[in-house]
Short mmCIF file of C-alpha atoms in Angstrom, two decimals:
data_model
loop_
_atom_site.label_atom_id
_atom_site.label_comp_id
_atom_site.label_asym_id
_atom_site.label_seq_id
_atom_site.Cartn_x
_atom_site.Cartn_y
_atom_site.Cartn_z
CA MET S 1 -58.38 19.34 78.24
CA LYS S 2 -57.12 15.98 76.96
CA ILE S 3 -53.82 17.53 75.87
CA LEU S 4 -53.45 19.30 79.22
CA LYS S 5 -54.21 16.07 81.07
CA LEU S 6 -51.63 14.23 78.98
CA LEU S 7 -48.97 16.90 79.54
CA THR S 8 -49.51 16.94 83.31
CA HIS S 9 -49.82 13.17 83.68
CA ARG S 10 -47.29 11.59 86.01
CA VAL S 11 -45.96 9.35 83.23
CA THR S 12 -45.22 12.34 80.99
CA LEU S 13 -43.36 14.12 83.77
CA VAL S 14 -41.36 11.01 84.61
CA VAL S 15 -40.38 10.46 80.96
CA LEU S 16 -39.33 14.11 80.56
CA LEU S 17 -37.21 14.04 83.72
CA LEU S 18 -35.53 10.78 82.72
CA ALA S 19 -34.87 12.15 79.23
CA LEU S 20 -33.39 15.31 80.76
CA GLN S 21 -31.00 13.23 82.86
CA LEU S 22 -29.91 11.27 79.79
CA VAL S 23 -29.39 14.48 77.80
CA LEU S 24 -27.27 15.95 80.61
CA LEU S 25 -25.28 12.74 80.91
CA PHE S 26 -24.55 12.41 77.22
CA GLY S 27 -24.02 16.17 76.97
CA SER S 28 -21.29 15.92 79.58
CA VAL S 29 -19.63 13.21 77.52
CA TRP S 30 -19.83 15.39 74.40
CA TYR S 31 -18.40 18.36 76.30
CA PHE S 32 -15.11 16.51 76.73
CA LYS S 33 -14.80 15.60 73.03
CA ASP S 34 -11.82 17.93 72.63
CA ASP S 35 -9.90 15.78 75.07
CA PHE S 36 -10.77 12.75 72.97
CA VAL S 37 -7.52 10.85 73.46
CA TYR S 38 -7.69 10.93 77.24
CA PHE S 39 -11.42 10.34 77.25
CA TYR S 40 -11.09 7.39 74.87
CA ILE S 41 -8.50 5.75 77.13
CA VAL S 42 -10.83 6.12 80.11
CA TYR S 43 -13.71 4.78 78.04
CA ILE S 44 -11.73 1.71 76.97
CA ILE S 45 -10.80 0.96 80.58
CA VAL S 46 -14.40 1.39 81.79
CA SER S 47 -15.75 -0.73 78.91
CA ILE S 48 -13.31 -3.55 79.67
CA MET S 49 -14.26 -3.44 83.35
CA ALA S 50 -17.97 -3.47 82.43
CA ALA S 51 -17.45 -6.43 80.10
CA LEU S 52 -15.52 -8.33 82.79
CA HIS S 53 -18.26 -7.54 85.30
CA ILE S 54 -20.90 -8.88 82.92
CA ILE S 55 -18.98 -12.04 82.06
CA ASN S 56 -18.08 -12.91 85.65
CA GLY S 57 -21.48 -12.11 87.11
CA ARG S 58 -23.97 -14.74 88.21
CA SER S 59 -26.74 -13.57 85.93
CA ASN S 60 -28.25 -15.68 83.18
CA PRO S 61 -25.87 -16.19 80.18
CA ALA S 62 -28.46 -14.78 77.75
CA TYR S 63 -28.71 -11.66 79.91
CA LYS S 64 -24.92 -11.31 79.73
CA ILE S 65 -24.90 -11.56 75.93
CA ALA S 66 -27.72 -9.03 75.62
CA TRP S 67 -25.64 -6.46 77.50
CA LEU S 68 -22.24 -7.32 76.02
CA ILE S 69 -23.48 -6.32 72.57
CA PRO S 70 -24.32 -2.66 73.36
CA VAL S 71 -21.23 -2.33 75.59
CA MET S 72 -18.90 -3.54 72.84
CA VAL S 73 -20.73 -2.19 69.78
CA LEU S 74 -21.99 1.24 70.89
CA PRO S 75 -18.99 3.38 71.79
CA ILE S 76 -19.39 5.19 75.10
CA PHE S 77 -23.20 5.15 75.17
CA GLY S 78 -23.59 1.37 75.49
CA THR S 79 -21.35 1.31 78.56
CA ILE S 80 -23.15 4.25 80.15
CA ILE S 81 -26.55 2.66 79.60
CA TYR S 82 -25.30 -0.63 81.10
CA LEU S 83 -23.86 1.11 84.17
CA ILE S 84 -27.23 2.79 84.78
CA PHE S 85 -29.72 0.06 83.92
CA GLY S 86 -27.91 -3.23 83.42
CA ARG S 87 -26.36 -4.14 86.74
CA LEU S 88 -28.51 -6.65 88.61
CA ARG S 89 -27.09 -5.48 91.89
CA ILE S 90 -29.32 -5.45 94.93
CA ARG S 91 -28.33 -2.99 97.59
CA LYS S 92 -26.87 -4.58 100.70
CA LYS S 93 -29.50 -2.96 102.92
CA TYR S 94 -32.23 -4.64 100.87
CA GLN S 95 -30.48 -7.99 101.13
CA GLU S 96 -30.11 -7.64 104.89
CA LYS S 97 -33.72 -6.55 105.28
CA ALA S 98 -34.91 -9.46 103.16
CA LYS S 99 -32.96 -11.90 105.35
CA LEU S 100 -34.52 -10.41 108.48
CA VAL S 101 -38.13 -10.67 107.35
CA LEU S 102 -37.59 -14.16 105.88
CA GLN S 103 -36.21 -15.31 109.21
CA LYS S 104 -39.31 -13.95 110.93
CA GLU S 105 -41.39 -15.89 108.41
CA ARG S 106 -39.47 -19.11 109.16
CA ASN S 107 -39.93 -18.54 112.90
CA ALA S 108 -43.71 -18.20 112.42
CA ILE S 109 -43.79 -21.41 110.36
CA ALA S 110 -41.81 -23.27 113.01
CA GLN S 111 -44.30 -22.12 115.67
CA THR S 112 -47.40 -23.10 113.73
CA MET S 113 -46.79 -25.87 111.19
CA PRO S 114 -45.24 -29.38 111.20
CA ASN S 115 -42.59 -30.31 108.65
CA LEU S 116 -44.51 -32.58 106.25
CA LEU S 117 -43.35 -34.95 103.53
CA PRO S 118 -45.60 -37.05 101.26
CA GLU S 119 -46.74 -40.24 102.98
CA ASP S 120 -46.09 -42.29 99.83
CA GLN S 121 -42.40 -41.27 99.93
CA ASN S 122 -42.41 -40.39 96.22
CA PRO S 123 -38.78 -39.33 95.64
CA ASP S 124 -39.68 -36.82 92.90
CA ALA S 125 -42.27 -35.12 95.10
CA ILE S 126 -39.87 -35.11 98.06
CA PHE S 127 -37.13 -33.59 95.89
CA GLN S 128 -39.35 -30.73 94.69
CA SER S 129 -40.83 -30.11 98.12
CA THR S 130 -37.43 -30.09 99.81
CA TYR S 131 -36.06 -27.71 97.19
CA ILE S 132 -38.94 -25.27 97.70
CA LYS S 133 -38.67 -25.38 101.48
CA ASN S 134 -34.89 -24.99 101.59
CA ASN S 135 -34.79 -22.15 99.07
CA GLY S 136 -38.20 -20.51 99.42
CA GLY S 137 -38.92 -21.08 103.09
CA MET S 138 -42.40 -22.53 102.78
CA PRO S 139 -43.13 -26.12 103.88
CA MET S 140 -45.63 -28.54 102.42
CA PHE S 141 -49.18 -28.06 103.71
CA GLN S 142 -52.01 -30.54 104.10
CA ASN S 143 -55.45 -29.92 105.68
CA THR S 144 -56.44 -27.83 102.64
CA GLU S 145 -59.17 -27.97 100.04
CA SER S 146 -59.11 -25.99 96.82
CA LYS S 147 -60.96 -25.10 93.67
CA TYR S 148 -59.26 -24.25 90.41
CA LEU S 149 -60.97 -21.29 88.70
CA PRO S 150 -60.62 -21.41 84.89
CA LEU S 151 -61.68 -17.81 84.12
CA GLY S 152 -61.16 -14.39 85.61
CA GLU S 153 -64.91 -14.05 86.03
CA ASP S 154 -64.87 -17.14 88.27
CA VAL S 155 -62.06 -15.71 90.39
CA PHE S 156 -63.91 -12.41 90.78
CA ALA S 157 -67.17 -14.06 91.85
CA SER S 158 -65.43 -16.36 94.33
CA MET S 159 -63.37 -13.51 95.74
CA LEU S 160 -66.46 -11.38 96.41
CA GLU S 161 -68.14 -14.29 98.18
CA GLU S 162 -65.15 -14.97 100.42
CA LEU S 163 -64.43 -11.30 101.22
CA GLU S 164 -67.92 -10.95 102.68
CA LYS S 165 -67.07 -13.70 105.20
CA ALA S 166 -63.96 -11.94 106.53
CA GLU S 167 -63.87 -11.58 110.32
CA LYS S 168 -60.33 -10.50 111.27
CA TYR S 169 -58.24 -9.39 108.32
CA ILE S 170 -58.05 -9.05 104.54
CA PHE S 171 -54.66 -8.80 102.84
CA MET S 172 -54.51 -8.05 99.10
CA GLU S 173 -51.41 -7.66 96.91
CA TYR S 174 -51.53 -7.04 93.14
CA PHE S 175 -49.31 -5.89 90.30
CA ILE S 176 -52.04 -3.95 88.46
CA ILE S 177 -55.15 -2.24 89.81
CA GLU S 178 -57.41 -0.15 87.60
CA GLU S 179 -60.62 1.64 88.43
CA GLY S 180 -63.65 0.00 86.82
CA LYS S 181 -66.32 -2.55 87.58
CA MET S 182 -63.99 -5.13 89.12
CA TRP S 183 -61.93 -2.89 91.36
CA ASP S 184 -64.77 -0.52 92.29
CA THR S 185 -66.89 -3.48 93.42
CA LEU S 186 -64.04 -4.96 95.46
CA LEU S 187 -63.14 -1.58 96.96
CA GLU S 188 -66.70 -1.08 98.22
CA VAL S 189 -66.45 -4.35 100.14
CA LEU S 190 -62.98 -3.54 101.48
CA ALA S 191 -64.02 -0.08 102.68
CA ARG S 192 -67.12 -1.49 104.37
CA LYS S 193 -65.10 -4.21 106.09
CA ALA S 194 -62.54 -1.66 107.27
CA LYS S 195 -65.35 0.37 108.88
CA GLU S 196 -66.43 -2.79 110.71
CA GLY S 197 -63.00 -2.89 112.37
CA ILE S 198 -61.39 -5.55 110.19
CA ASP S 199 -57.68 -5.12 109.43
CA VAL S 200 -57.75 -4.44 105.67
CA ARG S 201 -54.48 -3.96 103.80
CA LEU S 202 -53.66 -3.35 100.15
CA MET S 203 -50.29 -3.47 98.43
CA TYR S 204 -49.79 -2.66 94.76
CA ASP S 205 -46.81 -2.18 92.48
CA ASP S 206 -46.18 1.43 91.55
CA PHE S 207 -44.84 0.76 88.06
CA GLY S 208 -47.60 -1.78 87.34
CA CYS S 209 -50.18 0.90 88.17
CA LEU S 210 -48.33 3.80 86.53
CA PHE S 211 -50.87 4.02 83.71
CA THR S 212 -53.92 2.77 85.62
CA LEU S 213 -54.04 4.73 88.89
CA PRO S 214 -53.54 8.45 89.60
CA ASP S 215 -50.48 9.59 91.48
CA GLY S 216 -50.93 9.38 95.24
CA TYR S 217 -53.83 6.92 94.97
CA TYR S 218 -52.77 5.29 98.24
CA LYS S 219 -53.90 8.43 100.09
CA LYS S 220 -57.45 7.92 98.84
CA ILE S 221 -57.32 4.30 99.97
CA GLU S 222 -56.05 5.15 103.45
CA LYS S 223 -58.83 7.72 103.93
CA MET S 224 -61.21 4.76 103.69
CA GLY S 225 -59.52 3.09 106.66
CA ILE S 226 -57.55 0.68 104.49
CA LYS S 227 -53.82 0.41 105.10
CA CYS S 228 -51.97 0.79 101.83
CA SER S 229 -48.39 0.19 100.74
CA VAL S 230 -46.90 1.00 97.32
CA PHE S 231 -44.11 -1.34 96.28
CA ASN S 232 -40.88 0.23 95.01
CA PRO S 233 -42.28 3.69 94.19
CA PHE S 234 -41.21 4.79 90.74
CA VAL S 235 -39.28 8.06 90.84
CA PRO S 236 -37.62 9.74 87.85
CA VAL S 237 -34.03 8.82 88.71
CA LEU S 238 -31.91 6.68 86.38
CA SER S 239 -31.44 3.41 88.25
CA SER S 240 -31.63 -0.35 87.72
CA ILE S 241 -33.57 -0.84 90.97
CA PHE S 242 -36.81 -0.16 89.08
CA ASN S 243 -36.34 -3.46 87.26
CA ASN S 244 -37.53 -5.17 90.44
CA ARG S 245 -41.34 -5.15 90.52
CA ASP S 246 -43.94 -6.89 92.68
CA HIS S 247 -45.72 -9.11 90.16
CA ARG S 248 -47.54 -11.25 92.76
CA LYS S 249 -51.31 -11.66 93.00
CA ILE S 250 -52.43 -12.62 96.51
CA THR S 251 -55.62 -12.32 98.51
CA SER S 252 -55.61 -13.75 102.04
CA ILE S 253 -58.70 -13.70 104.22
CA ASP S 254 -58.29 -14.43 107.96
CA GLY S 255 -55.41 -16.77 107.11
CA LYS S 256 -58.07 -19.36 106.22
CA VAL S 257 -58.75 -18.62 102.55
CA ALA S 258 -56.27 -17.52 99.89
CA PHE S 259 -56.33 -16.74 96.18
CA THR S 260 -53.51 -16.61 93.65
CA GLY S 261 -53.13 -16.92 89.87
CA GLY S 262 -52.74 -14.65 86.89
CA ILE S 263 -55.59 -12.28 87.70
CA ASN S 264 -54.94 -8.59 88.30
CA LEU S 265 -57.70 -6.26 89.47
CA ALA S 266 -58.78 -4.67 86.19
CA ASP S 267 -61.77 -5.14 83.90
CA GLU S 268 -60.00 -6.87 81.01
CA TYR S 269 -59.23 -9.78 83.34
CA ILE S 270 -62.95 -10.47 83.72
CA ASN S 271 -63.81 -9.59 80.09
CA GLU S 272 -65.78 -6.49 81.02
CA VAL S 273 -63.68 -4.67 78.44
CA GLU S 274 -62.07 -6.25 75.39
CA ARG S 275 -58.48 -5.41 74.56
CA PHE S 276 -57.01 -8.48 72.86
CA GLY S 277 -59.99 -10.66 72.13
CA HIS S 278 -61.27 -12.93 74.87
CA TRP S 279 -59.00 -12.79 77.94
CA LYS S 280 -58.35 -16.29 79.27
CA ASP S 281 -56.96 -16.24 82.78
CA THR S 282 -57.02 -18.58 85.75
CA GLY S 283 -56.70 -18.69 89.51
CA ILE S 284 -57.07 -20.96 92.49
CA VAL S 285 -58.79 -20.55 95.84
CA MET S 286 -57.46 -22.54 98.81
CA ARG S 287 -59.22 -23.04 102.11
CA GLY S 288 -57.17 -24.38 105.02
CA ASP S 289 -53.53 -24.46 106.07
CA ALA S 290 -52.10 -23.48 102.67
CA ALA S 291 -53.83 -20.10 103.04
CA TRP S 292 -51.63 -19.48 106.08
CA GLY S 293 -48.61 -19.79 103.78
CA PHE S 294 -49.90 -16.99 101.55
CA THR S 295 -50.65 -14.87 104.62
CA LEU S 296 -47.04 -15.17 105.70
CA MET S 297 -45.82 -14.34 102.20
CA PHE S 298 -47.89 -11.15 102.26
CA LEU S 299 -46.71 -10.18 105.74
CA THR S 300 -43.10 -10.71 104.76
CA LEU S 301 -43.24 -8.26 101.85
CA TRP S 302 -45.41 -5.83 103.82
CA ASP S 303 -42.83 -5.87 106.61
CA PHE S 304 -40.03 -5.48 104.05
CA GLN S 305 -41.76 -2.32 102.84
CA ARG S 306 -42.87 -0.79 106.14
CA THR S 307 -41.00 -2.56 108.98
CA GLU S 308 -44.08 -2.86 111.18
CA GLU S 309 -44.73 -6.44 112.15
CA ARG S 310 -43.22 -8.02 115.25
CA ASP S 311 -44.53 -11.57 115.35
CA TYR S 312 -46.22 -13.01 112.27
CA ALA S 313 -47.57 -15.92 114.32
CA ASP S 314 -50.07 -13.49 115.88
CA TYR S 315 -52.06 -13.79 112.63
CA TYR S 316 -52.30 -17.57 112.74
CA PRO S 317 -55.97 -18.60 112.34
CA SER S 318 -57.98 -20.87 114.59
CA PHE S 319 -60.54 -22.97 112.74
CA LYS S 320 -63.95 -23.49 114.29
CA ALA S 321 -65.32 -26.97 114.90
CA ASP S 322 -67.84 -26.63 112.06
CA GLU S 323 -65.19 -25.47 109.55
CA LYS S 324 -64.48 -28.89 108.11
CA ILE S 325 -61.81 -29.25 105.45
CA GLU S 326 -62.01 -32.07 102.92
CA SER S 327 -58.29 -32.35 102.40
CA VAL S 328 -56.75 -34.28 99.52
CA GLY S 329 -53.07 -34.13 98.58
CA TYR S 330 -50.40 -31.54 99.38
CA TYR S 331 -49.93 -27.83 98.71
CA GLN S 332 -46.74 -25.81 98.84
CA PRO S 333 -46.90 -22.05 98.31
CA TYR S 334 -43.74 -20.38 97.06
CA THR S 335 -42.43 -16.90 96.45
CA ASP S 336 -39.48 -15.93 94.28
CA MET S 337 -37.55 -12.82 95.32
CA PRO S 338 -34.97 -10.94 93.22
CA PHE S 339 -32.95 -10.21 96.37
CA ASP S 340 -30.97 -13.44 96.21
CA ASN S 341 -29.22 -15.46 93.52
CA GLU S 342 -31.80 -18.25 93.47
CA ALA S 343 -34.02 -18.52 90.37
CA LEU S 344 -36.70 -20.35 92.36
CA GLY S 345 -39.53 -19.97 89.84
CA GLU S 346 -37.44 -21.24 86.94
CA ASN S 347 -36.07 -24.16 88.95
CA ILE S 348 -39.55 -25.27 90.01
CA TYR S 349 -40.51 -25.30 86.32
CA LEU S 350 -37.32 -27.17 85.39
CA ASN S 351 -37.93 -29.79 88.08
CA LEU S 352 -41.44 -30.37 86.77
CA ILE S 353 -40.20 -30.79 83.19
CA ASN S 354 -37.13 -32.87 83.98
CA ARG S 355 -38.93 -35.34 86.26
CA ALA S 356 -42.00 -35.86 84.07
CA LYS S 357 -42.75 -39.48 83.11
CA ASP S 358 -45.76 -39.09 80.81
CA TYR S 359 -46.74 -35.50 79.95
CA VAL S 360 -46.11 -31.82 80.65
CA TYR S 361 -48.89 -29.35 79.73
CA ILE S 362 -48.09 -25.63 80.07
CA THR S 363 -50.03 -22.40 79.58
CA THR S 364 -48.09 -19.14 79.35
CA PRO S 365 -48.70 -15.71 77.82
CA TYR S 366 -45.01 -15.27 77.00
CA LEU S 367 -42.56 -17.88 75.78
CA ILE S 368 -39.34 -15.90 76.04
CA ILE S 369 -37.14 -18.57 77.55
CA ASP S 370 -33.45 -19.11 78.21
CA ASN S 371 -31.37 -22.05 77.08
CA LEU S 372 -32.06 -24.08 80.23
CA LEU S 373 -35.82 -24.11 79.71
CA MET S 374 -35.47 -24.57 75.95
CA GLU S 375 -33.21 -27.60 76.39
CA ALA S 376 -35.41 -29.07 79.12
CA LEU S 377 -38.56 -28.84 76.97
CA CYS S 378 -36.83 -30.18 73.86
CA THR S 379 -35.08 -33.02 75.71
CA ALA S 380 -38.34 -34.09 77.37
CA ALA S 381 -40.13 -34.16 74.01
CA LYS S 382 -37.27 -36.06 72.34
CA GLY S 383 -37.42 -38.59 75.18
CA GLY S 384 -41.06 -39.39 74.46
CA ILE S 385 -42.75 -37.07 76.97
CA ASP S 386 -45.95 -35.47 75.65
CA VAL S 387 -45.01 -31.78 75.93
CA ARG S 388 -47.68 -29.26 74.98
CA LEU S 389 -47.78 -25.47 75.22
CA GLN S 390 -50.73 -23.09 75.03
CA THR S 391 -49.91 -19.49 74.09
CA PRO S 392 -51.97 -16.51 72.87
CA LYS S 393 -53.19 -16.08 69.30
CA ILE S 394 -53.45 -12.34 69.95
CA GLY S 395 -50.55 -10.85 71.90
CA ASP S 396 -50.84 -7.95 74.32
CA LYS S 397 -47.34 -6.70 73.41
CA TRP S 398 -46.23 -7.04 69.78
CA TYR S 399 -42.56 -7.60 70.63
CA ALA S 400 -43.33 -10.24 73.31
CA HIS S 401 -45.63 -12.04 70.89
CA ALA S 402 -42.96 -11.93 68.17
CA LEU S 403 -40.38 -13.36 70.57
CA THR S 404 -42.80 -16.07 71.68
CA ARG S 405 -43.34 -17.18 68.09
CA SER S 406 -39.62 -17.01 67.34
CA ASN S 407 -39.12 -19.97 69.71
CA TYR S 408 -41.71 -22.20 68.03
CA GLU S 409 -39.50 -23.71 65.33
CA GLN S 410 -36.87 -25.20 67.64
CA LEU S 411 -39.53 -26.59 69.98
CA LEU S 412 -41.59 -28.07 67.15
CA GLU S 413 -38.53 -29.72 65.64
CA ALA S 414 -37.97 -31.49 68.97
CA GLY S 415 -41.56 -32.77 69.07
CA VAL S 416 -43.20 -30.21 71.35
CA ARG S 417 -46.80 -29.44 70.38
CA ILE S 418 -47.88 -25.80 70.43
CA PHE S 419 -51.44 -24.46 70.48
CA GLU S 420 -52.45 -20.81 70.14
CA TYR S 421 -55.60 -19.66 71.93
CA THR S 422 -57.80 -18.66 68.99
CA PRO S 423 -60.36 -16.46 70.82
CA GLY S 424 -57.67 -14.03 71.98
CA PHE S 425 -55.14 -13.63 74.77
CA ILE S 426 -54.22 -16.32 77.31
CA HIS S 427 -52.68 -14.88 80.47
CA SER S 428 -52.66 -17.90 82.80
CA LYS S 429 -49.43 -19.43 84.07
CA THR S 430 -50.00 -23.12 84.80
CA PHE S 431 -48.16 -26.44 84.62
CA VAL S 432 -49.78 -29.85 85.00
CA VAL S 433 -47.66 -33.01 84.93
CA ASP S 434 -48.47 -36.74 84.93
CA ASP S 435 -51.84 -36.37 86.75
CA GLN S 436 -49.72 -35.89 89.88
CA TYR S 437 -48.36 -32.34 89.95
CA ALA S 438 -49.51 -28.85 89.05
CA THR S 439 -48.58 -25.27 89.73
CA VAL S 440 -50.75 -22.17 89.43
CA GLY S 441 -49.28 -18.74 90.00
CA THR S 442 -47.83 -15.54 88.59
CA VAL S 443 -44.52 -16.69 87.08
CA ASN S 444 -44.37 -16.03 83.34
CA MET S 445 -41.88 -17.86 81.15
CA ASP S 446 -39.86 -14.74 80.43
CA TYR S 447 -36.73 -13.18 81.85
CA ARG S 448 -38.42 -10.46 83.90
CA SER S 449 -40.61 -12.94 85.77
CA LEU S 450 -37.88 -15.52 86.21
CA PHE S 451 -35.08 -13.22 87.33
CA LEU S 452 -36.22 -9.67 88.17
CA HIS S 453 -39.68 -9.69 89.77
CA VAL S 454 -41.21 -10.73 93.06
CA GLU S 455 -43.41 -13.68 92.07
CA CYS S 456 -45.53 -16.38 93.71
CA GLY S 457 -47.44 -19.58 93.08
CA VAL S 458 -48.54 -22.83 94.63
CA TRP S 459 -47.07 -26.22 93.74
CA MET S 460 -49.48 -29.12 94.27
CA TYR S 461 -49.11 -32.87 94.57
CA GLN S 462 -52.08 -35.25 94.23
CA THR S 463 -54.68 -32.54 94.93
CA THR S 464 -58.10 -32.35 93.32
CA ALA S 465 -56.97 -29.16 91.56
CA VAL S 466 -54.39 -31.12 89.56
CA ALA S 467 -57.19 -32.88 87.66
CA GLU S 468 -59.04 -29.57 87.26
CA VAL S 469 -56.00 -27.89 85.69
CA TYR S 470 -55.60 -30.86 83.35
CA GLN S 471 -59.26 -30.81 82.32
CA ASP S 472 -59.15 -27.07 81.64
CA PHE S 473 -56.09 -27.53 79.41
CA VAL S 474 -57.83 -30.27 77.44
CA GLU S 475 -60.99 -28.20 76.97
CA VAL S 476 -59.09 -25.09 75.91
CA GLU S 477 -57.05 -27.10 73.41
CA LYS S 478 -60.26 -27.79 71.48
CA ILE S 479 -60.61 -24.11 70.57
CA CYS S 480 -56.91 -23.56 69.85
CA ASP S 481 -55.05 -23.47 66.56
CA GLU S 482 -52.26 -26.06 66.55
CA ILE S 483 -49.06 -24.66 65.11
CA THR S 484 -47.27 -27.00 62.77
CA LEU S 485 -43.62 -26.79 61.78
CA GLU S 486 -44.71 -25.65 58.32
CA LYS S 487 -46.74 -22.79 59.81
CA ALA S 488 -43.87 -21.75 62.07
CA ARG S 489 -41.51 -21.60 59.10
CA ASP S 490 -43.94 -19.83 56.81
CA ILE S 491 -42.75 -16.28 57.49
CA ASN S 492 -41.13 -13.71 55.24
CA TRP S 493 -37.50 -12.70 55.51
CA LEU S 494 -38.32 -9.33 57.08
CA THR S 495 -40.25 -10.99 59.95
CA HIS S 496 -37.43 -13.47 60.39
CA LEU S 497 -34.89 -10.63 60.57
CA GLY S 498 -37.00 -8.68 63.05
CA ARG S 499 -37.33 -11.69 65.34
CA ALA S 500 -33.60 -12.34 65.13
CA VAL S 501 -32.86 -8.80 66.28
CA LEU S 502 -35.44 -8.97 69.07
CA ASN S 503 -34.00 -12.26 70.31
CA VAL S 504 -30.65 -10.60 70.96
CA PHE S 505 -32.32 -8.25 73.43
CA ALA S 506 -34.98 -10.65 74.73
CA PRO S 507 -33.47 -10.82 78.25
CA LEU S 508 -33.84 -7.05 78.59
CA MET S 509 -37.58 -6.96 77.77
#
């Protein structure tokens, strides 16, 4: 039965169909081997055009190098693979659709929210806020209170509490959903709320759930009265479009309460099952105007998928007189889309690093960074900024963990301090800077998050959560293993060689 289940699993069928297409493609090339001279001339022309396309494209330089190697080194096959998978080209219809829904989002913001700037006129805060608004669409929000949640278990408990209070709508969007204690408990609440007449919607990424949900799972969800949308359904056709995944984690309740962070809806995130030691993850719950920003972000992608919504402002919440908000500081939600040429997530991180005066503390599960981030971190440390990184002791992917550790030596030489989370795997994505700024969200420090995925987060200035993120970092550091330069260099030649090879292809992972 297990073998039969494996053979009929959607993943197996997809892999077989993709393999068949590759065999047919390469078989066609082999078929023309007798006309080698003519074929070779065509191949040289196509390879040169591919190389020129790579070099003159707007993609990250490391991404260019990673593709130039197979194109130039692997005769015929490298070029074919690049033409299928390597082009970061977004179809024009997607670009036009993205522009349309983003304009609807901006119209809703203009109807509902003032254009705020920090009252203290801090030029660094104004710079970051203006950049996010001009390139991500979301303004700065006040009238918001928040609580930083240092563990997945805390996020789960808070989410259950807030979902029970829903009166009008519940919007949830996640990269991974897996049946188990966490999701089954949440689903019971969602189904019950849908029966009460509340507008309940769920969006999940098809590739993210390829191994965790059965094919056609959305049909089961919709039978419960929950509207369901599957982002970028994965079909067995050779195409680069499947590089673009929805990696966001958003829950919005009535436009009044919103959650984001690293947490997906599966049991390892709340340590109900153990996969890589203790799973350290984080999130944040916001109550007030900032939640409206996350509502709009959800509606925008939902509309992009299904083209349903007319006026997003119809979902704007009205707070009751007894719903008092103890607001401190400023919040600015942001979303990074792969449908433009703006690396919003990376630039927010770069702005935080480059404008730091005292310290930059970062948690990330993957440290697979390009030259811009590497130079920013090293330059900050060399300039006397206290730069610290927390990464996992136990990786969830061996190659990602190897690439993360391959970057340690250069950072340590510059004065960056690196701490590995001894109990297991750290999945949170947070920055805290100078007791003034913080960001909590979904953006990993790797190429896929920074350039290929739909991502989100919230940048904060002088909020109570800034101190909470800082305190969590300090407490976690106590149970971490600090990596010294000697430790980073104490590897055998085979490991060093393996990391060197992996680094060449890091932008493709």
